[in-house]
CSV table of C-alpha atoms in Angstrom, one decimal:
chain,number,residue,atom,x,y,z
A,45,UNK,CA,0.0,0.0,0.0
A,46,UNK,CA,1.3,3.5,-0.8
A,47,UNK,CA,0.3,6.8,0.7
A,48,UNK,CA,1.3,10.4,0.3
A,49,UNK,CA,3.0,12.5,2.9
A,50,UNK,CA,3.6,16.2,2.4
A,51,UNK,CA,7.3,16.5,3.5
A,52,UNK,CA,10.3,14.2,3.8
A,53,UNK,CA,11.0,12.5,7.1
A,54,UNK,CA,14.7,13.4,7.3
A,55,UNK,CA,16.1,16.7,8.4
A,56,UNK,CA,19.7,17.0,7.3
A,57,UNK,CA,20.7,20.0,9.6
A,58,UNK,CA,19.3,18.1,12.6
A,59,UNK,CA,21.3,15.0,11.5
A,60,UNK,CA,24.5,17.0,11.2
A,61,UNK,CA,24.1,18.4,14.7
A,62,UNK,CA,23.4,15.0,16.2
A,63,UNK,CA,26.5,13.6,14.4
A,64,UNK,CA,28.6,16.4,15.8
A,65,UNK,CA,27.3,15.8,19.3
A,66,UNK,CA,28.0,12.1,18.9
A,67,UNK,CA,31.6,12.8,17.8
A,68,UNK,CA,32.2,15.1,20.7
A,69,UNK,CA,30.8,12.6,23.1
A,70,UNK,CA,32.9,9.8,21.7
A,71,UNK,CA,36.2,11.7,21.6
A,72,UNK,CA,35.8,13.2,25.1
A,73,UNK,CA,37.4,16.3,26.6
A,74,UNK,CA,41.0,15.1,26.2
A,75,UNK,CA,41.0,14.9,22.4
A,76,UNK,CA,43.3,17.3,20.5
A,77,UNK,CA,41.8,19.6,17.9
A,78,UNK,CA,43.8,20.0,14.7
A,79,UNK,CA,43.3,22.0,11.6
A,80,UNK,CA,43.5,20.4,8.2
A,81,UNK,CA,45.8,21.9,5.5
A,82,UNK,CA,43.5,20.8,2.7
A,83,UNK,CA,40.3,19.1,1.8
A,84,UNK,CA,40.1,15.4,2.9
A,85,UNK,CA,36.6,14.4,2.2
A,86,UNK,CA,35.1,13.1,5.4
A,87,UNK,CA,32.7,16.0,5.4
A,88,UNK,CA,30.6,13.8,3.2
A,89,UNK,CA,29.9,11.4,6.0
A,90,UNK,CA,26.4,13.0,6.7
A,91,UNK,CA,25.5,12.6,3.1
A,92,UNK,CA,26.8,9.0,3.1
A,93,UNK,CA,24.7,8.3,6.2
A,94,UNK,CA,21.6,9.9,4.7
A,95,UNK,CA,22.0,7.9,1.4
A,96,UNK,CA,22.5,4.6,3.3
A,97,UNK,CA,19.5,5.3,5.5
A,98,UNK,CA,17.3,6.3,2.6
A,99,UNK,CA,18.3,3.2,0.6
A,100,UNK,CA,17.5,0.9,3.6
A,101,UNK,CA,14.2,2.6,4.4
A,102,UNK,CA,12.7,3.5,7.8
A,103,UNK,CA,10.2,1.9,10.2
A,104,UNK,CA,7.8,3.6,12.5
A,105,UNK,CA,5.4,1.9,14.9
A,106,UNK,CA,2.4,3.6,16.4
A,107,UNK,CA,0.2,2.3,19.2
A,108,UNK,CA,-3.4,3.7,19.2
A,109,UNK,CA,-5.0,3.3,22.6
A,110,UNK,CA,-8.6,4.3,23.1
A,111,UNK,CA,-12.1,3.2,23.5
A,112,UNK,CA,-14.0,1.6,20.7
A,113,UNK,CA,-15.5,4.2,18.3
A,114,UNK,CA,-13.4,7.1,19.5
A,115,UNK,CA,-11.9,7.6,16.0
A,116,UNK,CA,-8.5,5.8,16.0
A,117,UNK,CA,-8.7,4.4,12.5
A,118,UNK,CA,-10.1,7.6,11.0
A,119,UNK,CA,-7.3,9.7,12.5
A,120,UNK,CA,-4.6,7.3,11.1
A,121,UNK,CA,-6.2,7.6,7.6
A,122,UNK,CA,-6.2,11.4,8.0
A,123,UNK,CA,-2.7,11.6,9.4
A,124,UNK,CA,-1.0,9.7,6.6
A,125,UNK,CA,-3.4,10.9,3.9
A,126,UNK,CA,-4.3,7.4,2.7
A,127,UNK,CA,-7.0,4.7,3.3
A,128,UNK,CA,-5.8,1.9,5.5
A,129,UNK,CA,-7.6,-1.4,5.4
A,130,UNK,CA,-9.4,-1.8,8.7
A,131,UNK,CA,-12.7,-3.3,9.9
A,132,UNK,CA,-14.8,-1.6,12.6
A,133,UNK,CA,-14.7,-3.3,15.9
A,134,UNK,CA,-17.8,-4.4,17.9
A,135,UNK,CA,-18.5,-3.3,21.4
A,136,UNK,CA,-19.2,-6.8,22.7
A,137,UNK,CA,-15.7,-8.1,22.7
A,138,UNK,CA,-15.1,-10.1,25.9
A,139,UNK,CA,-11.6,-8.8,26.5
A,140,UNK,CA,-8.9,-6.5,25.3
A,141,UNK,CA,-6.6,-7.7,22.5
A,142,UNK,CA,-4.3,-5.9,20.2
A,143,UNK,CA,-4.5,-5.9,16.4
A,144,UNK,CA,-1.4,-5.0,14.4
A,145,UNK,CA,-1.0,-4.2,10.7
A,146,UNK,CA,2.0,-3.2,8.7
A,147,UNK,CA,2.0,-1.0,5.6
A,148,UNK,CA,4.6,0.1,3.1
A,149,UNK,CA,4.5,3.9,2.4
A,150,UNK,CA,6.6,5.9,0.1
A,151,UNK,CA,7.1,9.7,-0.3
A,152,UNK,CA,9.6,10.9,-2.9
A,153,UNK,CA,12.5,8.5,-2.5
A,154,UNK,CA,11.9,7.7,1.2
A,155,UNK,CA,10.3,4.4,2.1
A,156,UNK,CA,8.5,4.0,5.4
A,157,UNK,CA,7.4,0.7,6.9
A,158,UNK,CA,4.5,1.8,9.1
A,159,UNK,CA,3.1,-0.5,11.8
A,160,UNK,CA,-0.2,0.5,13.4
A,161,UNK,CA,-1.4,-1.3,16.5
A,162,UNK,CA,-5.0,-0.9,17.7
A,163,UNK,CA,-6.4,-1.8,21.1
A,164,UNK,CA,-9.6,-3.8,20.3
A,165,UNK,CA,-12.2,-3.9,23.0
A,166,UNK,CA,-10.5,-1.3,25.3
A,167,UNK,CA,-12.9,0.2,27.7
A,168,UNK,CA,-15.9,-2.0,26.6
A,169,UNK,CA,-15.9,-4.3,29.6
A,170,UNK,CA,-17.9,-3.8,32.8
A,171,UNK,CA,-14.8,-4.7,34.9
A,172,UNK,CA,-12.0,-2.6,33.4
A,173,UNK,CA,-9.5,-3.5,36.1
A,174,UNK,CA,-7.1,-5.5,33.9
A,175,UNK,CA,-7.7,-3.6,30.6
A,176,UNK,CA,-4.2,-2.3,30.5
A,177,UNK,CA,-2.4,-5.7,30.9
A,178,UNK,CA,-2.6,-6.9,27.3
A,179,UNK,CA,-1.1,-3.5,26.2
A,180,UNK,CA,1.8,-3.8,28.6
A,181,UNK,CA,2.4,-7.4,27.7
A,182,UNK,CA,2.4,-6.5,24.0
A,183,UNK,CA,5.0,-3.7,24.5
A,184,UNK,CA,7.2,-5.9,26.7
A,185,UNK,CA,7.0,-8.8,24.2
A,186,UNK,CA,8.3,-6.5,21.4
A,187,UNK,CA,11.2,-5.5,23.6
A,188,UNK,CA,11.8,-9.1,24.4
A,189,UNK,CA,11.9,-10.1,20.8
A,190,UNK,CA,14.4,-7.4,20.0
A,191,UNK,CA,16.6,-8.4,23.0
A,192,UNK,CA,16.6,-12.0,21.9
A,193,UNK,CA,17.7,-11.0,18.4
A,194,UNK,CA,20.5,-8.9,20.0
A,195,UNK,CA,21.7,-11.8,22.2
A,196,UNK,CA,22.0,-14.2,19.2
A,197,UNK,CA,25.5,-15.3,18.2
A,198,UNK,CA,24.6,-14.5,14.5
A,199,UNK,CA,22.6,-11.3,14.8
A,200,UNK,CA,20.6,-9.9,11.9
A,201,UNK,CA,19.5,-6.6,13.3
A,202,UNK,CA,19.9,-4.9,9.9
A,203,UNK,CA,17.3,-7.3,8.5
A,204,UNK,CA,15.2,-7.5,11.6
A,205,UNK,CA,11.7,-6.0,11.5
A,206,UNK,CA,11.7,-3.8,14.5
A,207,UNK,CA,8.2,-3.8,16.0
A,208,UNK,CA,9.0,-1.8,19.2
A,209,UNK,CA,6.4,0.8,19.8
A,210,UNK,CA,7.8,4.3,19.0
A,211,UNK,CA,4.8,6.4,19.8
A,212,UNK,CA,1.6,5.8,21.8
A,213,UNK,CA,-1.3,8.0,20.7
A,214,UNK,CA,-3.6,7.9,23.7
A,215,UNK,CA,-7.2,8.9,22.6
A,216,UNK,CA,-9.1,10.7,25.4
A,217,UNK,CA,-12.9,10.7,25.2
A,218,UNK,CA,-14.1,14.3,24.9
A,219,UNK,CA,-16.2,14.3,28.1
A,220,UNK,CA,-15.3,17.9,29.0
A,221,UNK,CA,-14.9,17.1,32.7
A,222,UNK,CA,-11.9,15.0,33.6
A,223,UNK,CA,-9.9,11.9,32.8
A,224,UNK,CA,-11.4,8.5,33.6
A,225,UNK,CA,-9.7,6.4,36.1
A,226,UNK,CA,-9.1,3.8,33.4
A,227,UNK,CA,-7.1,6.5,31.4
A,228,UNK,CA,-5.0,7.4,34.4
A,229,UNK,CA,-4.2,3.8,35.4
A,230,UNK,CA,-3.3,2.8,31.8
A,231,UNK,CA,-1.1,5.8,31.1
A,232,UNK,CA,0.7,5.4,34.5
A,233,UNK,CA,1.4,1.7,33.6
A,234,UNK,CA,2.7,2.7,30.1
A,235,UNK,CA,4.7,5.9,30.7
A,236,UNK,CA,8.0,4.0,31.5
A,237,UNK,CA,7.6,1.8,28.5
A,238,UNK,CA,6.5,4.0,25.6
A,239,UNK,CA,6.3,7.6,24.4
A,240,UNK,CA,2.8,8.7,25.3
A,241,UNK,CA,1.2,11.5,23.3
A,242,UNK,CA,-2.3,12.3,24.7
A,243,UNK,CA,-4.8,13.6,22.3
A,244,UNK,CA,-8.5,14.6,22.7
A,245,UNK,CA,-10.5,12.7,20.0
A,246,UNK,CA,-13.5,14.1,18.3
A,247,UNK,CA,-12.7,17.6,19.6
A,248,UNK,CA,-15.5,19.1,17.5
A,249,UNK,CA,-18.1,17.7,19.9
A,250,UNK,CA,-17.3,20.2,22.7
A,251,UNK,CA,-17.1,24.0,22.7
A,252,UNK,CA,-13.9,26.0,22.6
A,253,UNK,CA,-14.2,27.2,26.2
A,254,UNK,CA,-14.9,23.6,27.4
A,255,UNK,CA,-12.0,22.3,25.4
A,256,UNK,CA,-9.6,24.9,26.9
A,257,UNK,CA,-10.7,24.0,30.4
A,258,UNK,CA,-10.6,20.3,29.6
A,259,UNK,CA,-7.0,20.5,28.4
A,260,UNK,CA,-6.0,22.3,31.6
A,261,UNK,CA,-7.8,19.7,33.7
A,262,UNK,CA,-6.1,16.8,31.9
A,263,UNK,CA,-2.6,18.2,32.3
A,264,UNK,CA,-3.3,19.0,36.0
A,265,UNK,CA,-4.5,15.4,36.6
A,266,UNK,CA,-1.5,13.9,34.7
A,267,UNK,CA,1.0,15.9,36.8
A,268,UNK,CA,-0.8,15.2,40.1
A,269,UNK,CA,-0.8,11.5,39.4
A,270,UNK,CA,2.8,11.4,38.3
A,271,UNK,CA,2.1,10.4,34.7
A,272,UNK,CA,5.1,11.1,32.4
A,273,UNK,CA,4.0,11.9,28.9
A,274,UNK,CA,6.4,12.5,26.0
A,275,UNK,CA,7.8,16.0,25.9
A,276,UNK,CA,9.0,17.2,22.5
A,277,UNK,CA,12.8,17.8,22.8
A,278,UNK,CA,14.2,21.3,23.1
A,279,UNK,CA,17.9,20.4,22.9
A,280,UNK,CA,18.1,20.9,19.1
A,281,UNK,CA,18.3,24.6,18.3
A,282,UNK,CA,16.6,24.3,14.9
A,283,UNK,CA,13.3,23.0,16.5
A,284,UNK,CA,13.7,24.0,20.1
A,285,UNK,CA,11.4,27.0,20.0
A,286,UNK,CA,8.7,25.1,18.0
A,287,UNK,CA,8.8,22.1,20.3
A,288,UNK,CA,8.7,24.2,23.4
A,289,UNK,CA,5.6,26.0,22.1
A,290,UNK,CA,3.9,22.7,21.1
A,291,UNK,CA,4.6,21.2,24.6
A,292,UNK,CA,2.3,24.0,25.9
A,293,UNK,CA,-0.5,22.8,23.5
A,294,UNK,CA,-0.7,19.2,24.9
A,295,UNK,CA,-3.0,17.4,24.8
A,296,UNK,CA,-3.8,18.0,21.1
A,297,UNK,CA,-7.5,18.3,20.3
A,298,UNK,CA,-7.9,16.6,16.9
A,299,UNK,CA,-10.6,15.9,14.3
A,300,UNK,CA,-10.1,13.3,11.7
A,301,UNK,CA,-11.8,13.0,8.3
A,302,UNK,CA,-10.9,11.7,4.8
A,303,UNK,CA,-13.8,13.4,3.1
A,304,UNK,CA,-13.0,16.3,0.9
A,305,UNK,CA,-15.3,19.3,0.8
A,306,UNK,CA,-15.2,22.4,-1.3
A,307,UNK,CA,-14.6,25.5,0.8
A,308,UNK,CA,-14.2,28.6,-1.3
A,309,UNK,CA,-12.2,27.8,-4.3
A,310,UNK,CA,-10.3,24.8,-2.9
A,311,UNK,CA,-11.0,21.3,-1.7
A,312,UNK,CA,-10.2,20.6,1.9
A,313,UNK,CA,-10.6,17.6,4.2
A,314,UNK,CA,-13.4,18.4,6.6
A,315,UNK,CA,-16.5,17.3,8.5
A,316,UNK,CA,-19.8,18.8,7.5
A,317,UNK,CA,-22.5,19.5,10.1
A,318,UNK,CA,-25.9,21.3,9.9
A,319,UNK,CA,-24.4,24.2,11.8
A,320,UNK,CA,-21.2,24.4,9.8
A,321,UNK,CA,-18.0,22.8,8.5
A,322,UNK,CA,-15.0,21.7,10.6
A,323,UNK,CA,-11.8,21.8,8.5
A,324,UNK,CA,-9.3,19.2,9.6
A,325,UNK,CA,-6.2,21.2,8.6
A,326,UNK,CA,-7.5,24.6,9.9
A,327,UNK,CA,-5.6,25.3,13.1
A,328,UNK,CA,-8.5,27.5,14.3
A,329,UNK,CA,-10.7,24.5,14.2
A,330,UNK,CA,-8.5,21.8,15.8
A,331,UNK,CA,-4.9,20.7,16.5
A,332,UNK,CA,-4.5,18.1,13.8
A,333,UNK,CA,-1.8,20.1,11.9
A,334,UNK,CA,0.2,20.5,15.2
A,335,UNK,CA,0.0,16.7,15.8
A,336,UNK,CA,1.1,15.9,12.3
A,337,UNK,CA,3.9,18.5,12.5
A,338,UNK,CA,5.2,17.1,15.8
A,339,UNK,CA,4.7,13.4,15.2
A,340,UNK,CA,5.7,13.0,11.5
A,341,UNK,CA,7.6,16.0,10.3
A,342,UNK,CA,9.7,17.1,13.2
A,343,UNK,CA,10.1,14.5,15.9
A,344,UNK,CA,9.7,11.1,14.3
A,345,UNK,CA,13.4,10.3,14.5
A,346,UNK,CA,13.5,11.5,18.1
A,347,UNK,CA,10.6,9.2,19.0
A,348,UNK,CA,12.5,6.3,17.5
A,349,UNK,CA,15.7,7.3,19.3
A,350,UNK,CA,14.0,7.8,22.6
A,351,UNK,CA,12.4,4.4,22.4
A,352,UNK,CA,15.7,2.8,21.8
A,353,UNK,CA,17.9,4.8,24.3
A,354,UNK,CA,15.4,5.2,27.1
A,355,UNK,CA,12.5,2.7,27.1
A,356,UNK,CA,14.3,-0.3,25.5
A,357,UNK,CA,17.5,0.3,27.5
A,358,UNK,CA,15.5,0.3,30.8
A,359,UNK,CA,13.8,-3.0,29.8
A,360,UNK,CA,17.1,-4.4,28.6
A,361,UNK,CA,18.9,-3.5,31.9
A,362,UNK,CA,16.2,-5.0,34.0
A,363,UNK,CA,16.1,-8.2,31.9
A,364,UNK,CA,19.9,-8.7,32.0
A,365,UNK,CA,20.0,-8.1,35.7
A,366,UNK,CA,17.4,-10.8,36.1
A,367,UNK,CA,19.6,-13.1,34.0
A,368,UNK,CA,22.5,-12.3,36.4
A,369,UNK,CA,24.6,-9.9,34.2
A,370,UNK,CA,26.3,-6.9,35.8
A,371,UNK,CA,28.7,-4.3,34.6
A,372,UNK,CA,31.1,-4.6,37.6
A,373,UNK,CA,31.3,-7.1,40.4
A,374,UNK,CA,31.7,-6.3,44.1
A,375,UNK,CA,35.5,-5.8,43.7
A,376,UNK,CA,35.0,-3.4,40.8
A,377,UNK,CA,36.5,-5.8,38.4
A,378,UNK,CA,35.5,-5.8,34.7
A,379,UNK,CA,32.5,-7.8,33.8
A,380,UNK,CA,33.2,-11.4,32.6
A,381,UNK,CA,30.6,-13.1,30.5
A,382,UNK,CA,32.2,-16.5,31.2
A,383,UNK,CA,32.2,-16.0,34.9
A,384,UNK,CA,28.6,-14.8,34.8
A,385,UNK,CA,27.6,-17.8,32.7
A,386,UNK,CA,29.3,-20.2,35.1
A,387,UNK,CA,27.8,-18.5,38.1
A,388,UNK,CA,24.4,-18.6,36.5
A,389,UNK,CA,24.9,-22.3,35.5
A,390,UNK,CA,25.9,-23.2,39.0
A,391,UNK,CA,22.9,-21.3,40.4
A,392,UNK,CA,20.6,-23.1,37.9
A,393,UNK,CA,22.0,-26.5,38.9
A,394,UNK,CA,21.7,-25.7,42.6
A,395,UNK,CA,18.1,-24.6,42.0
A,396,UNK,CA,17.4,-27.8,40.1
A,397,UNK,CA,19.0,-29.8,42.9
A,398,UNK,CA,17.0,-27.9,45.5
A,399,UNK,CA,13.8,-28.5,43.5
A,400,UNK,CA,14.7,-32.2,43.1
A,401,UNK,CA,15.3,-32.5,46.9
A,402,UNK,CA,12.0,-30.8,47.6
A,403,UNK,CA,10.2,-33.2,45.2
A,404,UNK,CA,11.9,-36.1,46.8
A,405,UNK,CA,10.9,-35.0,50.3
A,406,UNK,CA,7.4,-34.3,49.0
A,407,UNK,CA,7.3,-37.8,47.5
A,408,UNK,CA,8.4,-39.4,50.8
A,409,UNK,CA,5.8,-37.4,52.7
A,410,UNK,CA,3.1,-38.4,50.2
A,411,UNK,CA,4.2,-42.0,50.4
A,412,UNK,CA,4.0,-41.9,54.2
A,413,UNK,CA,0.6,-40.3,54.0
A,414,UNK,CA,-0.6,-42.9,51.6
A,415,UNK,CA,0.8,-45.7,53.8
A,416,UNK,CA,-1.0,-44.2,56.8
A,417,UNK,CA,-4.2,-44.1,54.8
A,418,UNK,CA,-3.8,-47.7,53.7
A,419,UNK,CA,-3.1,-48.8,57.2
A,420,UNK,CA,-6.2,-47.0,58.5
A,421,UNK,CA,-8.2,-48.6,55.7
A,422,UNK,CA,-6.7,-52.0,56.6
A,423,UNK,CA,-7.7,-51.5,60.3
A,424,UNK,CA,-11.2,-50.6,59.3
A,425,UNK,CA,-11.4,-53.7,57.1
A,426,UNK,CA,-10.2,-55.9,59.9
A,427,UNK,CA,-12.6,-54.4,62.4
A,428,UNK,CA,-15.4,-54.8,59.9
A,429,UNK,CA,-14.4,-58.4,59.3
A,430,UNK,CA,-14.3,-59.2,63.1
A,431,UNK,CA,-17.7,-57.6,63.5
A,432,UNK,CA,-19.1,-59.7,60.6
A,433,UNK,CA,-17.5,-62.8,62.1
A,434,UNK,CA,-19.1,-62.2,65.5
A,435,UNK,CA,-22.5,-61.5,63.8
A,436,UNK,CA,-22.1,-64.7,61.9
A,437,UNK,CA,-21.2,-66.7,65.0
A,438,UNK,CA,-24.1,-65.2,67.0
A,439,UNK,CA,-26.5,-66.0,64.1
A,440,UNK,CA,-25.1,-69.5,63.9
A,441,UNK,CA,-25.6,-70.0,67.6
A,442,UNK,CA,-29.1,-68.8,67.4
A,443,UNK,CA,-29.8,-71.1,64.5
A,444,UNK,CA,-28.4,-74.1,66.4
A,445,UNK,CA,-30.5,-73.3,69.4
A,446,UNK,CA,-33.6,-73.1,67.2
A,447,UNK,CA,-32.6,-76.3,65.5
A,448,UNK,CA,-32.3,-78.0,68.9
A,449,UNK,CA,-35.6,-76.7,70.0
A,450,UNK,CA,-37.2,-78.0,66.8
A,451,UNK,CA,-35.7,-81.4,67.2
A,452,UNK,CA,-37.0,-81.6,70.8
A,453,UNK,CA,-40.4,-80.6,69.6
A,454,UNK,CA,-40.2,-83.2,66.9
A,455,UNK,CA,-39.2,-85.9,69.4
A,456,UNK,CA,-42.0,-84.9,71.7
A,457,UNK,CA,-44.4,-85.0,68.9
A,458,UNK,CA,-43.3,-88.4,67.8
A,459,UNK,CA,-43.6,-89.7,71.4
A,460,UNK,CA,-47.2,-88.3,71.6
A,461,UNK,CA,-47.9,-89.9,68.2
A,462,UNK,CA,-46.7,-93.3,69.3
A,463,UNK,CA,-48.6,-93.1,72.5
A,464,UNK,CA,-51.8,-92.1,70.6
A,465,UNK,CA,-51.2,-95.0,68.2
A,466,UNK,CA,-50.7,-97.4,71.0
A,467,UNK,CA,-53.8,-96.3,72.8
A,468,UNK,CA,-55.8,-96.6,69.5
A,469,UNK,CA,-54.5,-100.1,69.0
A,470,UNK,CA,-55.5,-101.1,72.5
A,471,UNK,CA,-58.9,-99.6,72.0
A,472,UNK,CA,-59.3,-101.6,68.8
A,473,UNK,CA,-58.2,-104.8,70.5
A,474,UNK,CA,-60.6,-104.2,73.4
A,475,UNK,CA,-63.4,-103.6,70.9
A,476,UNK,CA,-62.6,-106.7,69.0
A,477,UNK,CA,-62.5,-108.8,72.2
A,478,UNK,CA,-65.9,-107.4,73.3
A,479,UNK,CA,-67.4,-108.3,70.0
A,480,UNK,CA,-66.2,-111.9,70.2
A,481,UNK,CA,-67.6,-112.3,73.8
A,482,UNK,CA,-71.2,-111.3,73.0
A,483,UNK,CA,-72.0,-114.2,70.5
A,484,UNK,CA,-70.8,-116.8,72.9
A,485,UNK,CA,-73.2,-115.6,75.5
A,486,UNK,CA,-76.2,-115.9,73.2
A,487,UNK,CA,-75.3,-119.5,72.4
A,488,UNK,CA,-75.4,-120.6,76.0
A,489,UNK,CA,-78.9,-119.3,76.4
């Protein structure tokens, strides 16, 4: 994708002054100053550096932080005078995530690789407590990626796509009252990691008086809460006065639009309302021109340099200290990479041994606990078995007693039966005897 910018990115006088300052810093105060007797040719070094930089191209990474619908994409389109491909985000995103897109832009013979990062879903959740965390994690991850590339044996930094965030445009909702707690917390978490440039989005929605009071209120709250925003540098004489003036205009109140409207005899980018037209590049209407001047035309290289020399160096120092690297030891001896590596290796081995011992002890404790549980279960089983055995013995005894009683009843019954049968036989015999006696008596008569 190609867009149009209105001025080149590089400023040769500024580059010359920076090179002179770098030479003075490198040589130090003890260097001897000599006069040349003729032309040598190293005065072409700035031109060589410019040509090499132009041929390699530049990269610039912008992080746009703001609530959904505040106008982040529109402002980016307006700022770089092109139409970036972007889809509108919904308000029902469950969490905050970052969306990054890279574009290739060219103006004259200068190529710029522009990386724009949007915060999708920022400020849309009911609980906004952790909304800043994905942003901080993204910035730290880009620093970590660059550090890992630096620590490689075969480095390819000249070919590496640097994604470290150079500028954070923080979009403030034009409430006209004060900053939201979410804005203060987020900016406080980011100010040591990125160059924050606060801007009031959709500044045409509040009046001039309200806007002026809103700006004062914002800066007062930022100062009282210790939030460090990016200050345009004043050490370069060529832009010191301009940057000092622009520092007094922060935060910038901007309006974005890619629609062209005819005003008078020329076409301008503007927003048309029933009550009038707001021209984007009219400084009486908004601060868009000031933002573009500061961000793109004057301080783009300083933003890149500040990111590398301040924010990345802070991250790098903390990470290397975590890894065990130091510049000097306790005896002020020079730093030794081999000794540090060996010390770190021994520390790592000791840590592994300690963890192994902890795991072994934990395993022994777990085994003992399990053995105790098994013994308790065994005791319970034995007790249950003895109880069942006693119950079985009692029931068996009762059954035997019942059996004995039944046998006695059967014997008694049998005896009674035999007695009854004997009595019945005797009765039958007596009856038979009586029957035989009666006929004999009749015969005698």
